[in-house]
Amino acid sequence: MAKRVARSSVKRLSTVEKKALILKSAEKVFARQGLKGSRLFEIANEAGLPKANLLYYFESKEDIYRAVCRDILETWLGALGEISADDNPKKAIENYIKSKMDLSFSRPNASKVFALEIIAGAPVIGDYLEKDLKSWVDRQASVFKVWQSRGEMVSISPQHVFFMIWAVTQTYADFNTQITAVLGVKEIGAVDYSSAIDTVTEVILTGLRMK
Amino acid sequence: MAKRVARSSVKRLSTVEKKALILKSAEKVFARQGLKGSRLFEIANEAGLPKANLLYYFESKEDIYRAVCRDILETWLGALGEISADDNPKKAIENYIKSKMDLSFSRPNASKVFALEIIAGAPVIGDYLEKDLKSWVDRQASVFKVWQSRGEMVSISPQHVFFMIWAVTQTYADFNTQITAVLGVKEIGAVDYSSAIDTVTEVILTGLRMK
DNA sequence: GTCTATACAACGATAGAC
DNA sequence: GTCTATCGTTGTATAGAC
């Protein structure tokens, strides 16, 4: 049976497209109150689908949530890459900060879902943190140690360097409500965006004494 | 009728003490999933009280939540003080970072409730952000501008300086699950605590080029 | 594959005995 | 002031017609 591609109606979407629509809508809803604070009908409304339809494509609310988390982790890891000891240290950190800031501005809801999950104690992605993320950080840490031994970076715990970079880059997504309130603007515009990147990059590179 | 002070049983607590117990328990519960993700019976269990008892002391779940938020904001504002242009810039920022880090380690749940509230779009404390917090930041910003004109601080947007300081100090409370996972420890110990303060202070002061 | 109707469990809040 | 019982509502999930 031939499947038609998307037209004006949501009903015309293929299975794959509909699953993607549900996940996109779910990410937006979960970004406000997390798993326990979100309702299936909110996701359904957001997607423009009847509630029961969601449970045809996914087993349960938790199943949707797990799929959203998987999707976010893939984007995260995929976009961040690996830093090598041969890289130019300053350029490498600069690129890393840029990537993280871009993610914060392009997918703020993904960042918020991640934040809510961590604050809740990482019941779903705890394993990822302890295995994949930890070993990724451990690998980068050994690179930082090489740079530090060459005097190309101040000698502080590489782990804490990452905690700080993650914190300042993600704050522009997660705490954007606070930021717009303090700046007295309705939303973070293109100007604030590039000014934020410059400021963060400048302060961190200087703070790490990178030449 | 004479009231007895607290003994072993929760029942012996005075009205004031019992309200405080409820708020303390509620803060812990709200710190995991926010307002909508938390259940009254969870707060009741945490406090060791029957559910209906909570609704004798407070009108509703939202009422408890608002009281928790008020409590947190008072602590926040009270602990942070004001910085004056006459202060020694480096010492002032150092003290500010120290205060914020102390708050993160002494009241991590308060920090988490605050974070969840902001991520949710600040439905309850939005007013505080736009008025009290904004004017506080605006006052500090004029102090920073004086320092910057004297060459005692790098010339970047004072607002973004605060965004960065808040982000790195609060990350040790809010994202402590991620931090312990990456460090491979069960909890952030006294050693990590002071190492975190030193690292954060060092990087930020250097990053702001404070002499 | 879609959607209505509904079963069933969870939850907030109240009534009323003590 | 405390606590049990319970009401009314909301929310997840399923059954079954189309």
GROMACS .gro file of C-alpha atoms (C1' of nucleotides) in nm:
model
  458
    1MET     CA    1   0.000   0.000   0.000
    2ALA     CA    2   0.156   0.321  -0.118
    3LYS     CA    3   0.227   0.576   0.149
    4ARG     CA    4   0.185   0.943   0.075
    5VAL     CA    5   0.427   1.203   0.199
    6ALA     CA    6   0.324   1.482   0.431
    7ARG     CA    7   0.071   1.733   0.304
    8SER     CA    8  -0.125   1.976   0.511
    9SER     CA    9  -0.269   1.717   0.750
   10VAL     CA   10  -0.088   1.536   1.024
   11LYS     CA   11  -0.274   1.222   0.923
   12ARG     CA   12  -0.076   1.197   0.602
   13LEU     CA   13   0.254   1.151   0.777
   14SER     CA   14   0.434   0.819   0.752
   15THR     CA   15   0.497   0.608   1.060
   16VAL     CA   16   0.853   0.730   1.087
   17GLU     CA   17   0.750   1.092   1.045
   18LYS     CA   18   0.473   1.059   1.300
   19LYS     CA   19   0.706   0.904   1.554
   20ALA     CA   20   0.943   1.196   1.497
   21LEU     CA   21   0.658   1.445   1.540
   22ILE     CA   22   0.560   1.283   1.869
   23LEU     CA   23   0.917   1.290   1.996
   24LYS     CA   24   0.958   1.653   1.897
   25SER     CA   25   0.635   1.748   2.074
   26ALA     CA   26   0.727   1.538   2.376
   27GLU     CA   27   1.066   1.707   2.405
   28LYS     CA   28   0.894   2.042   2.422
   29VAL     CA   29   0.649   1.928   2.690
   30PHE     CA   30   0.904   1.736   2.900
   31ALA     CA   31   1.127   2.047   2.888
   32ARG     CA   32   0.886   2.227   3.118
   33GLN     CA   33   0.824   1.986   3.405
   34GLY     CA   34   1.009   1.664   3.333
   35LEU     CA   35   0.864   1.314   3.314
   36LYS     CA   36   0.643   1.308   3.622
   37GLY     CA   37   0.523   1.665   3.573
   38SER     CA   38   0.412   1.614   3.213
   39ARG     CA   39   0.080   1.475   3.090
   40LEU     CA   40   0.012   1.262   2.785
   41PHE     CA   41  -0.266   1.494   2.670
   42GLU     CA   42  -0.021   1.786   2.670
   43ILE     CA   43   0.202   1.596   2.429
   44ALA     CA   44  -0.100   1.498   2.223
   45ASN     CA   45  -0.220   1.860   2.199
   46GLU     CA   46   0.128   1.976   2.108
   47ALA     CA   47   0.146   1.718   1.830
   48GLY     CA   48  -0.213   1.771   1.715
   49LEU     CA   49  -0.295   1.404   1.764
   50PRO     CA   50  -0.552   1.222   1.977
   51LYS     CA   51  -0.406   1.091   2.298
   52ALA     CA   52  -0.467   0.725   2.221
   53ASN     CA   53  -0.273   0.758   1.899
   54LEU     CA   54   0.046   0.824   2.095
   55LEU     CA   55   0.005   0.491   2.268
   56TYR     CA   56  -0.018   0.314   1.939
   57TYR     CA   57   0.330   0.432   1.843
   58PHE     CA   58   0.480   0.406   2.191
   59GLU     CA   59   0.412   0.165   2.475
   60SER     CA   60   0.372   0.422   2.750
   61LYS     CA   61   0.458   0.774   2.861
   62GLU     CA   62   0.786   0.645   3.002
   63ASP     CA   63   0.861   0.480   2.670
   64ILE     CA   64   0.822   0.816   2.494
   65TYR     CA   65   1.042   0.977   2.756
   66ARG     CA   66   1.316   0.717   2.714
   67ALA     CA   67   1.307   0.768   2.337
   68VAL     CA   68   1.339   1.146   2.385
   69CYS     CA   69   1.640   1.094   2.612
   70ARG     CA   70   1.806   0.855   2.367
   71ASP     CA   71   1.758   1.108   2.090
   72ILE     CA   72   1.914   1.386   2.298
   73LEU     CA   73   2.214   1.180   2.402
   74GLU     CA   74   2.287   1.088   2.041
   75THR     CA   75   2.282   1.453   1.936
   76TRP     CA   76   2.498   1.545   2.233
   77LEU     CA   77   2.770   1.287   2.174
   78GLY     CA   78   2.760   1.323   1.798
   79ALA     CA   79   2.804   1.699   1.806
   80LEU     CA   80   3.083   1.712   2.060
   81GLY     CA   81   3.349   1.498   1.899
   82GLU     CA   82   3.684   1.418   2.052
   83ILE     CA   83   3.975   1.645   2.128
   84SER     CA   84   4.326   1.522   2.048
   85ALA     CA   85   4.653   1.619   2.216
   86ASP     CA   86   4.780   1.724   1.873
   87ASP     CA   87   4.506   1.982   1.831
   88ASN     CA   88   4.578   2.346   1.892
   89PRO     CA   89   4.463   2.377   2.257
   90LYS     CA   90   4.308   2.722   2.232
   91LYS     CA   91   4.131   2.647   1.905
   92ALA     CA   92   4.006   2.314   2.038
   93ILE     CA   93   3.850   2.466   2.352
   94GLU     CA   94   3.714   2.753   2.147
   95ASN     CA   95   3.545   2.510   1.908
   96TYR     CA   96   3.411   2.303   2.193
   97ILE     CA   97   3.254   2.607   2.360
   98LYS     CA   98   3.112   2.718   2.025
   99SER     CA   99   2.952   2.376   1.966
  100LYS     CA  100   2.800   2.370   2.312
  101MET     CA  101   2.664   2.722   2.279
  102ASP     CA  102   2.519   2.639   1.937
  103LEU     CA  103   2.343   2.338   2.087
  104SER     CA  104   2.204   2.555   2.366
  105PHE     CA  105   2.059   2.801   2.120
  106SER     CA  106   1.944   2.555   1.855
  107ARG     CA  107   1.796   2.292   2.087
  108PRO     CA  108   1.714   2.462   2.418
  109ASN     CA  109   1.443   2.208   2.496
  110ALA     CA  110   1.685   1.920   2.464
  111SER     CA  111   1.912   2.094   2.712
  112LYS     CA  112   1.623   2.147   2.954
  113VAL     CA  113   1.506   1.786   2.939
  114PHE     CA  114   1.863   1.680   3.010
  115ALA     CA  115   1.887   1.925   3.302
  116LEU     CA  116   1.557   1.809   3.452
  117GLU     CA  117   1.667   1.448   3.421
  118ILE     CA  118   1.996   1.518   3.601
  119ILE     CA  119   1.828   1.721   3.875
  120ALA     CA  120   1.582   1.435   3.928
  121GLY     CA  121   1.882   1.210   3.994
  122ALA     CA  122   1.924   1.071   3.641
  123PRO     CA  123   1.688   0.772   3.685
  124VAL     CA  124   1.691   0.704   3.310
  125ILE     CA  125   2.032   0.819   3.186
  126GLY     CA  126   2.235   0.741   3.499
  127ASP     CA  127   2.403   0.454   3.316
  128TYR     CA  128   2.507   0.679   3.031
  129LEU     CA  129   2.664   0.926   3.275
  130GLU     CA  130   2.862   0.663   3.462
  131LYS     CA  131   2.987   0.483   3.152
  132ASP     CA  132   2.987   0.675   2.822
  133LEU     CA  133   3.018   1.028   2.960
  134LYS     CA  134   3.269   0.937   3.228
  135SER     CA  135   3.498   0.757   2.984
  136TRP     CA  136   3.465   1.044   2.734
  137VAL     CA  137   3.569   1.293   3.005
  138ASP     CA  138   3.851   1.064   3.119
  139ARG     CA  139   3.988   1.056   2.764
  140GLN     CA  140   3.970   1.435   2.729
  141ALA     CA  141   4.127   1.470   3.072
  142SER     CA  142   4.439   1.289   2.961
  143VAL     CA  143   4.464   1.530   2.668
  144PHE     CA  144   4.431   1.828   2.903
  145LYS     CA  145   4.708   1.683   3.121
  146VAL     CA  146   4.942   1.677   2.822
  147TRP     CA  147   4.863   2.041   2.749
  148GLN     CA  148   4.907   2.129   3.114
  149SER     CA  149   5.249   1.961   3.125
  150ARG     CA  150   5.345   2.178   2.827
  151GLY     CA  151   5.220   2.490   3.008
  152GLU     CA  152   4.945   2.545   2.755
  153MET     CA  153   4.667   2.531   3.014
  154VAL     CA  154   4.654   2.619   3.382
  155SER     CA  155   4.693   2.311   3.602
  156ILE     CA  156   4.347   2.254   3.741
  157SER     CA  157   4.137   1.941   3.748
  158PRO     CA  158   4.023   1.872   3.389
  159GLN     CA  159   3.693   1.739   3.522
  160HIS     CA  160   3.613   2.072   3.683
  161VAL     CA  161   3.701   2.250   3.360
  162PHE     CA  162   3.425   2.054   3.192
  163PHE     CA  163   3.181   2.116   3.477
  164MET     CA  164   3.237   2.488   3.429
  165ILE     CA  165   3.211   2.486   3.051
  166TRP     CA  166   2.894   2.277   3.062
  167ALA     CA  167   2.746   2.505   3.328
  168VAL     CA  168   2.805   2.835   3.151
  169THR     CA  169   2.703   2.711   2.808
  170GLN     CA  170   2.387   2.533   2.921
  171THR     CA  171   2.274   2.819   3.141
  172TYR     CA  172   2.175   3.009   2.826
  173ALA     CA  173   1.926   2.736   2.742
  174ASP     CA  174   1.811   2.611   3.082
  175PHE     CA  175   1.789   2.944   3.262
  176ASN     CA  176   1.682   3.153   2.967
  177THR     CA  177   1.376   3.270   3.166
  178GLN     CA  178   1.604   3.424   3.427
  179ILE     CA  179   1.835   3.571   3.165
  180THR     CA  180   1.562   3.746   2.972
  181ALA     CA  181   1.412   3.877   3.298
  182VAL     CA  182   1.744   4.024   3.414
  183LEU     CA  183   1.826   4.166   3.072
  184GLY     CA  184   1.474   4.308   3.049
  185VAL     CA  185   1.417   4.162   2.703
  186LYS     CA  186   1.143   3.938   2.569
  187GLU     CA  187   1.380   3.683   2.426
  188ILE     CA  188   1.751   3.630   2.370
  189GLY     CA  189   1.812   3.785   2.029
  190ALA     CA  190   2.085   3.736   1.772
  191VAL     CA  191   2.292   4.014   1.927
  192ASP     CA  192   2.277   3.868   2.278
  193TYR     CA  193   2.355   3.532   2.122
  194SER     CA  194   2.688   3.627   1.968
  195SER     CA  195   2.772   3.852   2.262
  196ALA     CA  196   2.714   3.555   2.493
  197ILE     CA  197   2.945   3.333   2.289
  198ASP     CA  198   3.219   3.595   2.282
  199THR     CA  199   3.194   3.665   2.653
  200VAL     CA  200   3.193   3.302   2.760
  201THR     CA  201   3.480   3.213   2.527
  202GLU     CA  202   3.688   3.511   2.636
  203VAL     CA  203   3.642   3.452   3.009
  204ILE     CA  204   3.704   3.079   2.998
  205LEU     CA  205   4.007   3.091   2.770
  206THR     CA  206   4.161   3.365   2.982
  207GLY     CA  207   4.062   3.183   3.301
  208LEU     CA  208   4.238   2.869   3.182
  209ARG     CA  209   4.542   3.084   3.084
  210MET     CA  210   4.544   2.951   2.733
  211LYS     CA  211   4.785   3.125   2.503
  212MET     CA  212  -0.304   2.510   7.731
  213ALA     CA  213   0.073   2.471   7.772
  214LYS     CA  214   0.261   2.353   7.464
  215ARG     CA  215   0.545   2.108   7.499
  216VAL     CA  216   0.861   2.138   7.297
  217ALA     CA  217   0.973   1.869   7.056
  218ARG     CA  218   1.065   1.530   7.200
  219SER     CA  219   1.095   1.210   7.005
  220SER     CA  220   0.756   1.233   6.838
  221VAL     CA  221   0.660   1.461   6.556
  222LYS     CA  222   0.325   1.512   6.729
  223ARG     CA  223   0.485   1.714   7.005
  224LEU     CA  224   0.600   1.989   6.771
  225SER     CA  225   0.450   2.335   6.796
  226THR     CA  226   0.256   2.483   6.508
  227VAL     CA  227   0.553   2.688   6.397
  228GLU     CA  228   0.788   2.392   6.418
  229LYS     CA  229   0.548   2.170   6.231
  230LYS     CA  230   0.509   2.422   5.951
  231ALA     CA  231   0.888   2.440   5.929
  232LEU     CA  232   0.910   2.061   5.917
  233ILE     CA  233   0.658   2.050   5.634
  234LEU     CA  234   0.844   2.315   5.437
  235LYS     CA  235   1.176   2.137   5.486
  236SER     CA  236   1.027   1.807   5.368
  237ALA     CA  237   0.851   1.977   5.079
  238GLU     CA  238   1.175   2.141   4.965
  239LYS     CA  239   1.339   1.799   4.948
  240VAL     CA  240   1.051   1.650   4.748
  241PHE     CA  241   1.005   1.947   4.513
  242ALA     CA  242   1.381   1.937   4.449
  243ARG     CA  243   1.337   1.616   4.254
  244GLN     CA  244   1.052   1.685   4.012
  245GLY     CA  245   0.919   2.032   4.077
  246LEU     CA  246   0.563   2.130   4.160
  247LYS     CA  247   0.368   1.928   3.906
  248GLY     CA  248   0.591   1.623   3.940
  249SER     CA  249   0.559   1.601   4.318
  250ARG     CA  250   0.284   1.433   4.518
  251LEU     CA  251   0.136   1.539   4.849
  252PHE     CA  252   0.180   1.191   4.994
  253GLU     CA  253   0.553   1.208   4.916
  254ILE     CA  254   0.583   1.522   5.125
  255ALA     CA  255   0.371   1.362   5.396
  256ASN     CA  256   0.592   1.052   5.406
  257GLU     CA  257   0.905   1.264   5.412
  258ALA     CA  258   0.768   1.462   5.707
  259GLY     CA  259   0.624   1.157   5.886
  260LEU     CA  260   0.278   1.311   5.890
  261PRO     CA  261  -0.058   1.199   5.750
  262LYS     CA  262  -0.143   1.363   5.422
  263ALA     CA  263  -0.452   1.542   5.551
  264ASN     CA  264  -0.247   1.705   5.823
  265LEU     CA  265  -0.049   1.898   5.563
  266LEU     CA  266  -0.371   2.050   5.439
  267TYR     CA  267  -0.457   2.171   5.783
  268TYR     CA  268  -0.142   2.384   5.793
  269PHE     CA  269  -0.147   2.486   5.427
  270GLU     CA  270  -0.435   2.549   5.192
  271SER     CA  271  -0.312   2.336   4.903
  272LYS     CA  272  -0.008   2.181   4.740
  273GLU     CA  273   0.052   2.503   4.552
  274ASP     CA  274   0.032   2.695   4.877
  275ILE     CA  275   0.311   2.478   5.020
  276TYR     CA  276   0.513   2.531   4.704
  277ARG     CA  277   0.476   2.908   4.718
  278ALA     CA  278   0.588   2.906   5.082
  279VAL     CA  279   0.895   2.700   4.988
  280CYS     CA  280   0.980   2.947   4.712
  281ARG     CA  281   0.940   3.247   4.942
  282ASP     CA  282   1.168   3.081   5.194
  283ILE     CA  283   1.434   3.016   4.931
  284LEU     CA  284   1.425   3.368   4.791
  285GLU     CA  285   1.469   3.518   5.137
  286THR     CA  286   1.775   3.303   5.201
  287TRP     CA  287   1.912   3.389   4.857
  288LEU     CA  288   1.878   3.764   4.886
  289GLY     CA  289   1.979   3.772   5.252
  290ALA     CA  290   2.300   3.577   5.193
  291LEU     CA  291   2.417   3.766   4.890
  292GLY     CA  292   2.441   4.121   5.016
  293GLU     CA  293   2.539   4.418   4.807
  294ILE     CA  294   2.870   4.506   4.651
  295SER     CA  295   2.995   4.865   4.670
  296ALA     CA  296   3.228   5.048   4.432
  297ASP     CA  297   3.454   5.119   4.729
  298ASP     CA  298   3.506   4.749   4.800
  299ASN     CA  299   3.822   4.581   4.688
  300PRO     CA  300   3.705   4.433   4.354
  301LYS     CA  301   3.892   4.107   4.373
  302LYS     CA  302   3.797   4.044   4.735
  303ALA     CA  303   3.435   4.134   4.665
  304ILE     CA  304   3.399   3.888   4.377
  305GLU     CA  305   3.589   3.626   4.573
  306ASN     CA  306   3.348   3.664   4.865
  307TYR     CA  307   3.049   3.654   4.637
  308ILE     CA  308   3.163   3.330   4.475
  309LYS     CA  309   3.237   3.184   4.817
  310SER     CA  310   2.886   3.271   4.942
  311LYS     CA  311   2.722   3.120   4.637
  312MET     CA  312   2.929   2.803   4.661
  313ASP     CA  313   2.848   2.773   5.032
  314LEU     CA  314   2.478   2.801   4.952
  315SER     CA  315   2.511   2.533   4.686
  316PHE     CA  316   2.671   2.293   4.930
  317SER     CA  317   2.465   2.378   5.237
  318ARG     CA  318   2.123   2.396   5.068
  319PRO     CA  319   2.145   2.196   4.746
  320ASN     CA  320   1.771   2.128   4.748
  321ALA     CA  321   1.690   2.498   4.761
  322SER     CA  322   1.909   2.546   4.456
  323LYS     CA  323   1.735   2.262   4.275
  324VAL     CA  324   1.385   2.391   4.348
  325PHE     CA  325   1.494   2.728   4.217
  326ALA     CA  326   1.641   2.570   3.905
  327LEU     CA  327   1.328   2.365   3.836
  328GLU     CA  328   1.113   2.675   3.882
  329ILE     CA  329   1.323   2.871   3.631
  330ILE     CA  330   1.330   2.589   3.378
  331ALA     CA  331   0.952   2.563   3.405
  332GLY     CA  332   0.934   2.929   3.304
  333ALA     CA  333   0.920   3.082   3.654
  334PRO     CA  334   0.539   3.072   3.690
  335VAL     CA  335   0.563   3.155   4.061
  336ILE     CA  336   0.877   3.366   4.100
  337GLY     CA  337   0.870   3.542   3.764
  338ASP     CA  338   0.780   3.865   3.937
  339TYR     CA  339   1.077   3.841   4.170
  340LEU     CA  340   1.312   3.789   3.874
  341GLU     CA  341   1.181   4.086   3.680
  342LYS     CA  342   1.174   4.325   3.974
  343ASP     CA  343   1.392   4.241   4.277
  344LEU     CA  344   1.659   4.039   4.099
  345LYS     CA  345   1.679   4.265   3.796
  346SER     CA  346   1.722   4.579   4.006
  347TRP     CA  347   1.979   4.404   4.226
  348VAL     CA  348   2.179   4.309   3.917
  349ASP     CA  349   2.140   4.658   3.771
  350ARG     CA  350   2.286   4.808   4.089
  351GLN     CA  351   2.581   4.567   4.088
  352ALA     CA  352   2.630   4.633   3.719
  353SER     CA  353   2.691   5.003   3.781
  354VAL     CA  354   2.955   4.906   4.037
  355PHE     CA  355   3.123   4.676   3.786
  356LYS     CA  356   3.124   4.959   3.532
  357VAL     CA  357   3.316   5.178   3.776
  358TRP     CA  358   3.572   4.904   3.827
  359GLN     CA  359   3.595   4.847   3.452
  360SER     CA  360   3.658   5.217   3.390
  361ARG     CA  361   3.946   5.192   3.637
  362GLY     CA  362   4.083   4.886   3.456
  363GLU     CA  363   4.017   4.662   3.753
  364MET     CA  364   3.792   4.424   3.560
  365VAL     CA  365   3.779   4.325   3.194
  366SER     CA  366   3.515   4.519   3.003
  367ILE     CA  367   3.241   4.267   2.945
  368SER     CA  368   2.870   4.289   3.011
  369PRO     CA  369   2.822   4.278   3.391
  370GLN     CA  370   2.499   4.085   3.342
  371HIS     CA  371   2.683   3.804   3.168
  372VAL     CA  372   2.939   3.799   3.446
  373PHE     CA  373   2.658   3.715   3.686
  374PHE     CA  374   2.508   3.457   3.452
  375MET     CA  375   2.844   3.282   3.448
  376ILE     CA  376   2.903   3.301   3.822
  377TRP     CA  377   2.552   3.174   3.897
  378ALA     CA  378   2.592   2.894   3.645
  379VAL     CA  379   2.923   2.758   3.772
  380THR     CA  380   2.835   2.787   4.139
  381GLN     CA  381   2.489   2.635   4.111
  382THR     CA  382   2.605   2.349   3.891
  383TYR     CA  383   2.761   2.188   4.199
  384ALA     CA  384   2.418   2.166   4.359
  385ASP     CA  385   2.185   2.116   4.063
  386PHE     CA  386   2.397   1.879   3.859
  387ASN     CA  387   2.561   1.697   4.146
  388THR     CA  388   2.435   1.364   4.003
  389GLN     CA  389   2.636   1.426   3.687
  390ILE     CA  390   2.939   1.545   3.880
  391THR     CA  391   2.958   1.242   4.107
  392ALA     CA  392   2.907   1.012   3.807
  393VAL     CA  393   3.191   1.174   3.611
  394LEU     CA  394   3.421   1.187   3.913
  395GLY     CA  395   3.335   0.824   3.992
  396VAL     CA  396   3.255   0.903   4.357
  397LYS     CA  397   2.946   0.836   4.566
  398GLU     CA  398   2.912   1.193   4.682
  399ILE     CA  399   3.097   1.522   4.666
  400GLY     CA  400   3.325   1.512   4.968
  401ALA     CA  401   3.497   1.784   5.169
  402VAL     CA  402   3.805   1.762   4.948
  403ASP     CA  403   3.608   1.804   4.624
  404TYR     CA  404   3.421   2.085   4.795
  405SER     CA  405   3.720   2.304   4.866
  406SER     CA  406   3.887   2.204   4.539
  407ALA     CA  407   3.571   2.317   4.359
  408ILE     CA  408   3.571   2.654   4.533
  409ASP     CA  409   3.940   2.712   4.458
  410THR     CA  410   3.903   2.611   4.093
  411VAL     CA  411   3.596   2.820   4.028
  412THR     CA  412   3.739   3.124   4.204
  413GLU     CA  413   4.072   3.097   4.026
  414VAL     CA  414   3.924   3.058   3.679
  415ILE     CA  415   3.668   3.335   3.714
  416LEU     CA  416   3.900   3.591   3.875
  417THR     CA  417   4.161   3.522   3.609
  418GLY     CA  418   3.897   3.523   3.337
  419LEU     CA  419   3.775   3.864   3.449
  420ARG     CA  420   4.140   3.982   3.461
  421MET     CA  421   4.107   4.101   3.817
  422LYS     CA  422   4.431   4.211   3.971
  423DG     C1'  423  -0.374   0.262   1.147
  424DT     C1'  424  -0.720   0.583   1.385
  425DC     C1'  425  -1.025   0.723   1.730
  426DT     C1'  426  -1.414   0.695   2.085
  427DA     C1'  427  -1.536   0.519   2.494
  428DT     C1'  428  -1.417   0.361   2.913
  429DA     C1'  429  -1.180   0.086   3.282
  430DC     C1'  430  -0.899   0.158   3.660
  431DA     C1'  431  -0.559   0.373   3.940
  432DA     C1'  432  -0.366   0.786   4.143
  433DC     C1'  433  -0.420   1.221   4.341
  434DG     C1'  434  -0.589   1.657   4.567
  435DA     C1'  435  -0.894   1.802   4.875
  436DT     C1'  436  -1.277   1.773   5.220
  437DA     C1'  437  -1.602   1.585   5.579
  438DG     C1'  438  -1.650   1.462   6.007
  439DA     C1'  439  -1.534   1.150   6.407
  440DC     C1'  440  -1.223   1.182   6.778
  441DG     C1'  441  -0.535   1.990   6.635
  442DT     C1'  442  -0.527   1.498   6.434
  443DC     C1'  443  -0.658   1.135   6.142
  444DT     C1'  444  -0.963   0.805   5.871
  445DA     C1'  445  -1.260   0.765   5.520
  446DT     C1'  446  -1.403   0.912   5.108
  447DC     C1'  447  -1.554   1.219   4.727
  448DG     C1'  448  -1.460   1.409   4.277
  449DT     C1'  449  -1.121   1.469   3.935
  450DT     C1'  450  -0.760   1.377   3.653
  451DG     C1'  451  -0.464   1.081   3.412
  452DT     C1'  452  -0.271   0.639   3.206
  453DA     C1'  453  -0.375   0.283   2.948
  454DT     C1'  454  -0.677  -0.045   2.697
  455DA     C1'  455  -1.082  -0.238   2.438
  456DG     C1'  456  -1.295  -0.248   2.046
  457DA     C1'  457  -1.564  -0.014   1.661
  458DC     C1'  458  -1.441   0.174   1.230
   0.00000   0.00000   0.00000
